[in-house]
Amino acid sequence: MKAHVHVWLKTGVLDPQGRAIADALRGLGYTETADARVGKIIALDLDETDPKRAEERVKAMADALLANPVIESYRVEIAG
């Protein structure tokens, strides 16, 4: 079973990399770009067959290591 953990900075947390991307896009003529936020996707291969159990375990992994709950939010996707 595969899992994806999408991690991004919480609203209000400064994102200098996102700001640089938005500025660069506007500089290239993409003036409709008001802002950009940068995140990450962590792809996991799991030895689990129960999707509910897999989601619980991946959320535990995210809470323990994959995301910093003080400044980041995350979303888990489980794919068969």
PDB file of C-alpha atoms in Angstrom:
ATOM      1  CA  MET A   1       0.000   0.000   0.000  1.00  0.00           C
ATOM      2  CA  LYS A   2       1.233   3.503  -0.770  1.00  0.00           C
ATOM      3  CA  ALA A   3       0.800   6.665   1.254  1.00  0.00           C
ATOM      4  CA  HIS A   4       1.526  10.297   0.488  1.00  0.00           C
ATOM      5  CA  VAL A   5       1.967  12.871   3.210  1.00  0.00           C
ATOM      6  CA  HIS A   6       1.497  16.445   1.976  1.00  0.00           C
ATOM      7  CA  VAL A   7       3.220  18.922   4.319  1.00  0.00           C
ATOM      8  CA  TRP A   8       3.028  22.714   4.113  1.00  0.00           C
ATOM      9  CA  LEU A   9       3.637  25.715   6.333  1.00  0.00           C
ATOM     10  CA  LYS A  10       0.681  26.960   8.342  1.00  0.00           C
ATOM     11  CA  THR A  11      -0.969  30.225   7.388  1.00  0.00           C
ATOM     12  CA  GLY A  12       0.910  33.089   8.977  1.00  0.00           C
ATOM     13  CA  VAL A  13       4.277  31.309   8.995  1.00  0.00           C
ATOM     14  CA  LEU A  14       6.797  33.169   6.857  1.00  0.00           C
ATOM     15  CA  ASP A  15       7.662  31.272   3.657  1.00  0.00           C
ATOM     16  CA  PRO A  16      10.734  32.941   2.101  1.00  0.00           C
ATOM     17  CA  GLN A  17      11.081  30.236  -0.566  1.00  0.00           C
ATOM     18  CA  GLY A  18       7.462  30.718  -1.608  1.00  0.00           C
ATOM     19  CA  ARG A  19       7.934  34.494  -1.670  1.00  0.00           C
ATOM     20  CA  ALA A  20      11.008  34.110  -3.917  1.00  0.00           C
ATOM     21  CA  ILE A  21       9.060  31.864  -6.306  1.00  0.00           C
ATOM     22  CA  ALA A  22       6.136  34.308  -6.479  1.00  0.00           C
ATOM     23  CA  ASP A  23       8.504  37.232  -7.107  1.00  0.00           C
ATOM     24  CA  ALA A  24      10.351  35.294  -9.826  1.00  0.00           C
ATOM     25  CA  LEU A  25       7.100  34.309 -11.550  1.00  0.00           C
ATOM     26  CA  ARG A  26       5.912  37.913 -11.563  1.00  0.00           C
ATOM     27  CA  GLY A  27       9.316  38.924 -12.942  1.00  0.00           C
ATOM     28  CA  LEU A  28       8.796  36.457 -15.783  1.00  0.00           C
ATOM     29  CA  GLY A  29       5.494  38.098 -16.649  1.00  0.00           C
ATOM     30  CA  TYR A  30       3.103  35.865 -14.713  1.00  0.00           C
ATOM     31  CA  THR A  31       1.585  38.902 -13.020  1.00  0.00           C
ATOM     32  CA  GLU A  32      -1.490  36.994 -11.843  1.00  0.00           C
ATOM     33  CA  THR A  33       0.714  35.259  -9.250  1.00  0.00           C
ATOM     34  CA  ALA A  34      -0.263  36.907  -5.973  1.00  0.00           C
ATOM     35  CA  ASP A  35       1.575  34.492  -3.679  1.00  0.00           C
ATOM     36  CA  ALA A  36       3.187  31.041  -3.575  1.00  0.00           C
ATOM     37  CA  ARG A  37       3.669  28.580  -0.740  1.00  0.00           C
ATOM     38  CA  VAL A  38       6.206  25.762  -0.808  1.00  0.00           C
ATOM     39  CA  GLY A  39       5.549  22.351   0.718  1.00  0.00           C
ATOM     40  CA  LYS A  40       6.713  18.807   0.346  1.00  0.00           C
ATOM     41  CA  ILE A  41       5.263  15.398  -0.439  1.00  0.00           C
ATOM     42  CA  ILE A  42       6.638  12.347   1.341  1.00  0.00           C
ATOM     43  CA  ALA A  43       5.870   9.074  -0.447  1.00  0.00           C
ATOM     44  CA  LEU A  44       5.806   5.913   1.655  1.00  0.00           C
ATOM     45  CA  ASP A  45       5.475   2.235   0.728  1.00  0.00           C
ATOM     46  CA  LEU A  46       3.734   0.385   3.534  1.00  0.00           C
ATOM     47  CA  ASP A  47       3.471  -3.288   4.471  1.00  0.00           C
ATOM     48  CA  GLU A  48      -0.164  -2.809   5.451  1.00  0.00           C
ATOM     49  CA  THR A  49      -3.348  -4.067   3.811  1.00  0.00           C
ATOM     50  CA  ASP A  50      -5.992  -2.246   5.868  1.00  0.00           C
ATOM     51  CA  PRO A  51      -6.426   1.349   4.601  1.00  0.00           C
ATOM     52  CA  LYS A  52      -7.822   2.622   7.916  1.00  0.00           C
ATOM     53  CA  ARG A  53      -4.912   1.137   9.865  1.00  0.00           C
ATOM     54  CA  ALA A  54      -2.458   2.501   7.273  1.00  0.00           C
ATOM     55  CA  GLU A  55      -3.894   6.004   7.638  1.00  0.00           C
ATOM     56  CA  GLU A  56      -3.679   5.831  11.431  1.00  0.00           C
ATOM     57  CA  ARG A  57      -0.052   4.694  11.282  1.00  0.00           C
ATOM     58  CA  VAL A  58       0.958   7.329   8.730  1.00  0.00           C
ATOM     59  CA  LYS A  59      -0.691  10.062  10.815  1.00  0.00           C
ATOM     60  CA  ALA A  60       1.318   8.825  13.790  1.00  0.00           C
ATOM     61  CA  MET A  61       4.484   8.981  11.650  1.00  0.00           C
ATOM     62  CA  ALA A  62       3.644  12.517  10.559  1.00  0.00           C
ATOM     63  CA  ASP A  63       3.014  13.618  14.138  1.00  0.00           C
ATOM     64  CA  ALA A  64       6.247  11.996  15.350  1.00  0.00           C
ATOM     65  CA  LEU A  65       8.656  12.948  12.571  1.00  0.00           C
ATOM     66  CA  LEU A  66       7.383  13.994   9.154  1.00  0.00           C
ATOM     67  CA  ALA A  67       5.778  17.344  10.076  1.00  0.00           C
ATOM     68  CA  ASN A  68       6.542  19.968  12.694  1.00  0.00           C
ATOM     69  CA  PRO A  69       3.103  20.555  14.261  1.00  0.00           C
ATOM     70  CA  VAL A  70       4.110  23.991  15.538  1.00  0.00           C
ATOM     71  CA  ILE A  71       4.592  25.486  12.052  1.00  0.00           C
ATOM     72  CA  GLU A  72       3.327  22.870   9.577  1.00  0.00           C
ATOM     73  CA  SER A  73       0.074  21.211   8.618  1.00  0.00           C
ATOM     74  CA  TYR A  74      -0.248  17.931   6.779  1.00  0.00           C
ATOM     75  CA  ARG A  75      -2.696  15.760   4.886  1.00  0.00           C
ATOM     76  CA  VAL A  76      -2.433  11.989   4.397  1.00  0.00           C
ATOM     77  CA  GLU A  77      -3.515  10.145   1.244  1.00  0.00           C
ATOM     78  CA  ILE A  78      -3.678   6.355   1.173  1.00  0.00           C
ATOM     79  CA  ALA A  79      -3.668   4.535  -2.176  1.00  0.00           C
ATOM     80  CA  GLY A  80      -4.211   0.811  -2.598  1.00  0.00           C
TER      81      GLY A  80
END
